[in-house]
Structures are given as structure tokens and as C-alpha cells.
Amino acid sequence: MGVVASITYMILIVLIIPFVFFKYLVSYSSLSNDDDMLLNYKNQYKDYENKQLFPHNKLAEFLSAALCLLSTIILGFFDDLFDIRWRHKFFLPAVASLPLLIVYYVDFSVTSIVVPGFLMRNGVGEFLVIVLNQLSQKANGLLTMLTGLKFTTLAIDYKIESTAPRLLDLGIFYYAYIFNASENVMHPSFAKFEGSRIGTALLEFLAIFKLLEVRRNDKGKIEEFTNLTIINLTLVWLGPLKESTLCIIILAFQFGLGIFMLLLRHTLGPWVFGYDNLSWGVK
């Protein structure tokens, strides 16, 4: 079903292009007069004050984002067909990010994040790798990957200078849970533990603070532990929950965290960045 939704979305993206840039191609007043239309085209690249200059950079960003989405759809489709191993497909999203990286490079590498250019380009590629792979492991579906990539391309193309990408940091946690059909509740998922001295010490330390739950054998040694995800952490702290209740709690947590980060950005942020984009009107 993900392929159907993805292809439908791409068709709509292609069909909307003429409507998005129509005002830069021809004005409504010149549709009935060939002379006016010719004059409009002649002045198109001269009259910058009237905003008739065609925004090639915006068109390039739009097309690169669409090409990035299409590349991911194709790669996800191949993964469904050939069941590509994780060690091979882990870096495939970086390949899909190449159109965005190229446009960013030729667009004078414009960004308000003060970092060396090569680090910024690598960061964009790694950002896509992290987002797409965590979404794939969360829902294991092409539709979810496409949704995540849409938000990622928007962040890279239009909001890379804002604080919005910082709110996606929690996305690096891989979500997993187990549904108990008989009880109609969600239980945390467990992973097998291959005994090691360092690993045992780390799990014991995390278990002290209730960050995970462990299962022990008759000798008291750890055999299993809960996966380190936010969903599992919620289930460990609050116990088995219905899926609807768990969803509400997670959404409320994310909403509260987002509000907290916004407050933090506009209180402590000006000390770090030197200005507040709310009071200064900076976009």
C-alpha cells in the first residue's frame, strides 16, 4: 500500500509544478494579447522590483526535493522486492539525498548555521540516513519512510536555519513494542543479552534508574532487557497500556517537549545566538 500512496503523491507533486510557478511565467492581464505577453517575457529577467524574475533557485529546490522523494520510493521498492540486508541498505538514503546536496552546493551553500561547508553537506546526508532508517525500523513500511522524507526535505530546503530540525533529535530512538491480543494491551519488547562484563555493568546501571527492565535466569544473570526506546521506556514506567492510551501519552510527551524547546529557544536562545527571531522579526 505504501507504493500506491507514494506514486500518487509523486504524480500530484509533478502536476502542481505549473500552478506553483504560473505567476512567474505569465501574468493574467497578458493572456488575451500576444504583444503584452511578448513584452512580459522580455521584461521577465529585467524587472526585479516587480518580482517578475523567475526564481530558478526555488524551482531547483522543488525539483531536487521531488527527485529525492522519487529516489527513496525506488530504493524502498527495491528493498521490498529483493529484501536487501541492513548492512547494504543502511546508506541508501544518503544516495537519495544527493539531489538536495547538489542543489545546496550550487546555491552558494546558503545557510545560517555557521559550520564549514563540507561538514554541513555531510550533516544533511547523515540527517537523512538517521531519519529514514529510524522511521523504517519504527513502522517497517515505505509509506512511513516517504512521510519522514517529506518532512526532512522541507527542513533542509526551507527551514534549515530554524530550530525545527533540533526537535527531531528524539527521532534517533527506534520505536518497538509487543501487542498482547488476549489482554488488549502493549508490553515492552525484549532483546536477548549475550553476556559481557561491560554490557552487564551498563544494564545494571540503567536498571537502577528504571530506564529499562531486565529478566534474569535462576543464577541471577541477565538474559533479556527491554529495547532502549521511548515507547518501551513509557511501558516500563507506566506498565502495560492500551495502544490508544500509549499513543496519547507519547503525543502528549512530544507536545510538551516541543513547547519546552520553544520556550528554551526564546529564553536562553538569544544568549547563544545573539538575537531572538520573534522580537527582531527575523525569518
XYZ file of C-alpha atoms in Angstrom:
283
model
C 0.000 0.000 0.000
C 2.932 2.299 0.552
C 3.846 2.129 -3.137
C 0.346 3.224 -4.196
C 0.356 6.193 -1.831
C 3.911 7.135 -2.820
C 3.240 7.076 -6.561
C 0.020 9.053 -6.084
C 1.881 11.673 -4.077
C 4.620 11.970 -6.724
C 2.052 12.399 -9.506
C 0.410 15.220 -7.552
C 3.802 16.840 -6.930
C 4.559 16.843 -10.667
C 1.112 18.140 -11.645
C 1.268 21.035 -9.184
C 4.527 22.472 -10.579
C 2.898 24.659 -13.304
C 0.463 26.120 -10.783
C 3.164 26.933 -8.234
C 5.276 28.901 -10.731
C 2.497 30.140 -13.012
C 2.652 33.748 -11.827
C 6.305 33.956 -12.864
C 5.638 32.607 -16.353
C 2.778 34.810 -17.499
C 0.524 37.441 -15.937
C -3.254 37.242 -16.058
C -3.501 40.581 -17.878
C -1.456 39.342 -20.835
C -3.420 36.194 -21.603
C -5.574 37.913 -24.238
C -2.881 39.944 -26.003
C 0.155 38.446 -27.758
C 2.061 41.750 -27.699
C 1.610 42.107 -23.952
C 2.667 38.511 -23.465
C 5.843 39.046 -25.525
C 6.643 42.213 -23.579
C 6.089 40.347 -20.341
C 8.621 37.700 -21.332
C 11.154 40.350 -22.404
C 10.862 42.156 -19.082
C 10.797 38.969 -17.068
C 14.522 38.990 -16.314
C 14.878 42.769 -16.144
C 12.108 43.877 -13.823
C 13.285 42.609 -10.444
C 11.369 45.223 -8.446
C 8.024 43.868 -9.667
C 9.139 40.334 -8.765
C 8.856 39.053 -12.325
C 12.302 37.462 -12.175
C 11.846 33.717 -12.367
C 13.055 32.036 -9.126
C 15.306 29.368 -10.588
C 16.687 28.545 -7.163
C 13.195 27.794 -5.834
C 12.431 25.630 -8.859
C 15.705 23.766 -8.339
C 14.878 23.196 -4.672
C 11.407 21.967 -5.573
C 12.681 19.582 -8.250
C 15.540 18.314 -6.099
C 13.141 17.540 -3.255
C 10.836 15.724 -5.690
C 13.782 13.784 -7.125
C 14.898 12.911 -3.609
C 11.425 11.579 -2.819
C 11.329 9.612 -6.055
C 14.757 8.105 -5.389
C 13.636 6.966 -1.960
C 10.468 5.423 -3.385
C 12.529 3.453 -5.902
C 15.032 2.332 -3.268
C 12.221 1.329 -0.906
C 10.501 -0.577 -3.711
C 13.721 -2.461 -4.470
C 14.059 -3.258 -0.782
C 10.557 -4.754 -0.753
C 11.349 -6.813 -3.855
C 14.832 -8.090 -3.006
C 14.829 -7.875 0.820
C 18.147 -6.002 0.922
C 20.248 -6.618 4.019
C 20.557 -3.811 6.534
C 24.325 -3.589 6.138
C 23.762 -2.823 2.454
C 20.711 -0.570 2.606
C 21.750 1.480 5.646
C 23.451 4.129 3.477
C 20.897 4.081 0.646
C 19.137 7.235 1.970
C 22.444 9.067 1.533
C 22.238 8.219 -2.177
C 18.701 9.611 -2.285
C 19.923 12.820 -0.630
C 22.371 13.612 -3.461
C 19.914 15.885 -5.374
C 19.425 18.012 -2.256
C 23.158 18.148 -1.581
C 23.957 19.194 -5.152
C 21.347 21.975 -5.115
C 22.622 23.150 -1.749
C 26.169 23.241 -3.149
C 25.345 25.170 -6.336
C 23.009 27.520 -4.443
C 26.077 29.125 -2.836
C 25.740 26.850 0.229
C 23.414 29.393 1.839
C 22.716 28.614 5.480
C 22.599 30.486 8.757
C 24.252 27.601 10.610
C 27.868 28.694 10.934
C 29.767 25.489 10.178
C 32.283 24.550 7.467
C 30.611 23.728 4.182
C 31.838 20.143 3.967
C 30.505 19.423 7.466
C 27.124 20.884 6.511
C 26.852 18.695 3.399
C 27.856 15.596 5.343
C 25.389 16.533 8.062
C 22.498 16.755 5.600
C 23.323 13.294 4.259
C 23.633 11.820 7.754
C 20.392 13.540 8.777
C 18.542 11.723 6.002
C 20.181 8.409 6.882
C 19.142 8.684 10.539
C 15.584 9.867 9.887
C 14.756 7.359 7.160
C 16.284 4.336 8.858
C 14.638 5.043 12.208
C 11.279 5.504 10.503
C 11.734 2.275 8.577
C 12.526 0.364 11.747
C 9.635 2.023 13.567
C 6.927 1.094 11.073
C 8.799 -1.093 8.565
C 6.991 0.425 5.626
C 7.642 2.545 2.561
C 4.725 4.871 3.358
C 6.219 5.841 6.708
C 9.645 6.351 5.135
C 8.128 8.623 2.489
C 6.338 10.667 5.154
C 9.558 11.121 7.087
C 11.449 12.094 3.963
C 8.852 14.758 3.115
C 9.396 16.446 6.467
C 13.156 16.064 6.096
C 13.268 17.688 2.653
C 11.125 20.559 3.924
C 13.509 21.042 6.832
C 16.562 21.014 4.559
C 15.103 23.189 1.800
C 13.193 25.801 3.756
C 13.778 25.569 7.494
C 17.426 24.619 7.859
C 18.053 27.962 9.541
C 15.325 27.495 12.146
C 15.253 25.459 15.313
C 12.738 22.957 13.914
C 15.346 20.292 12.980
C 16.509 20.274 16.592
C 13.090 18.993 17.624
C 13.732 15.885 15.508
C 16.676 14.792 17.651
C 14.489 12.353 19.550
C 13.769 10.602 16.268
C 17.044 8.658 16.537
C 15.387 6.313 19.060
C 13.967 3.230 17.373
C 10.420 2.504 18.450
C 9.314 -1.060 19.183
C 6.566 -2.711 21.209
C 4.711 -6.019 21.609
C 0.922 -6.273 21.484
C -0.811 -8.840 23.706
C -4.046 -9.655 21.893
C -5.569 -11.562 24.817
C -5.185 -8.616 27.207
C -5.534 -5.906 24.526
C -2.527 -4.056 25.952
C 1.013 -3.249 24.867
C 4.008 -4.823 26.593
C 7.625 -3.698 26.197
C 9.731 -5.703 23.769
C 12.814 -7.537 24.996
C 16.150 -8.275 23.372
C 18.409 -11.241 24.082
C 21.552 -10.405 26.004
C 24.843 -12.070 25.162
C 26.729 -11.894 28.426
C 29.668 -9.491 28.630
C 31.196 -7.799 31.617
C 30.868 -4.241 30.295
C 27.368 -4.849 28.948
C 26.196 -6.344 32.226
C 27.540 -3.384 34.190
C 25.831 -0.933 31.829
C 22.484 -2.736 32.013
C 22.687 -2.939 35.793
C 23.371 0.803 35.922
C 20.400 1.627 33.676
C 18.146 -0.740 35.614
C 18.903 1.136 38.844
C 17.309 4.281 37.359
C 14.402 2.284 35.876
C 15.458 3.154 32.330
C 14.960 -0.463 31.286
C 13.625 -3.745 32.604
C 15.738 -6.892 32.809
C 14.894 -10.574 33.050
C 17.240 -12.869 34.928
C 17.818 -16.607 34.988
C 17.952 -18.829 38.061
C 21.545 -17.752 38.719
C 20.599 -14.071 38.743
C 22.328 -13.277 35.455
C 20.647 -11.020 32.892
C 19.125 -12.919 29.976
C 16.914 -10.251 28.374
C 16.412 -6.497 28.587
C 13.917 -4.059 27.126
C 14.854 -2.223 23.957
C 16.090 1.307 24.550
C 13.184 3.222 23.021
C 10.833 5.909 24.267
C 7.818 3.639 23.803
C 9.452 0.875 25.827
C 10.511 3.378 28.481
C 6.897 4.522 28.807
C 5.725 0.933 29.166
C 8.420 0.190 31.750
C 7.454 3.215 33.835
C 3.673 3.025 33.484
C 3.192 -0.694 32.901
C 1.191 -2.391 30.112
C -1.093 0.097 28.356
C -3.726 0.072 25.661
C -2.451 1.198 22.296
C -4.690 4.278 22.287
C -3.552 5.267 25.782
C 0.087 4.729 24.871
C -0.326 6.857 21.737
C -1.908 9.708 23.713
C 0.873 9.626 26.302
C 3.614 9.662 23.653
C 1.946 12.516 21.751
C 1.463 14.496 24.954
C 5.121 13.957 25.823
C 6.256 15.107 22.381
C 3.939 18.128 22.510
C 5.192 19.104 25.955
C 8.791 18.622 24.885
C 8.195 20.767 21.801
C 6.712 23.578 23.908
C 9.629 23.307 26.313
C 12.162 23.532 23.467
C 10.385 26.577 22.018
C 10.450 28.292 25.405
C 14.099 27.358 25.779
C 14.869 28.713 22.298
C 13.293 32.099 23.014
C 14.644 32.492 26.564
C 18.152 31.044 26.604
C 18.499 31.056 22.818
C 19.205 34.803 22.479
C 22.210 34.405 24.800
C 23.660 31.808 22.424
C 22.637 33.188 19.015
C 22.747 36.873 19.923
C 19.171 37.614 18.854
C 15.617 36.342 19.146
C 13.842 35.858 15.811
C 10.468 36.602 17.436
C 11.347 40.055 18.741
C 13.586 41.014 15.804
C 11.212 39.749 13.137
C 13.954 37.666 11.554
C 12.678 34.842 9.335
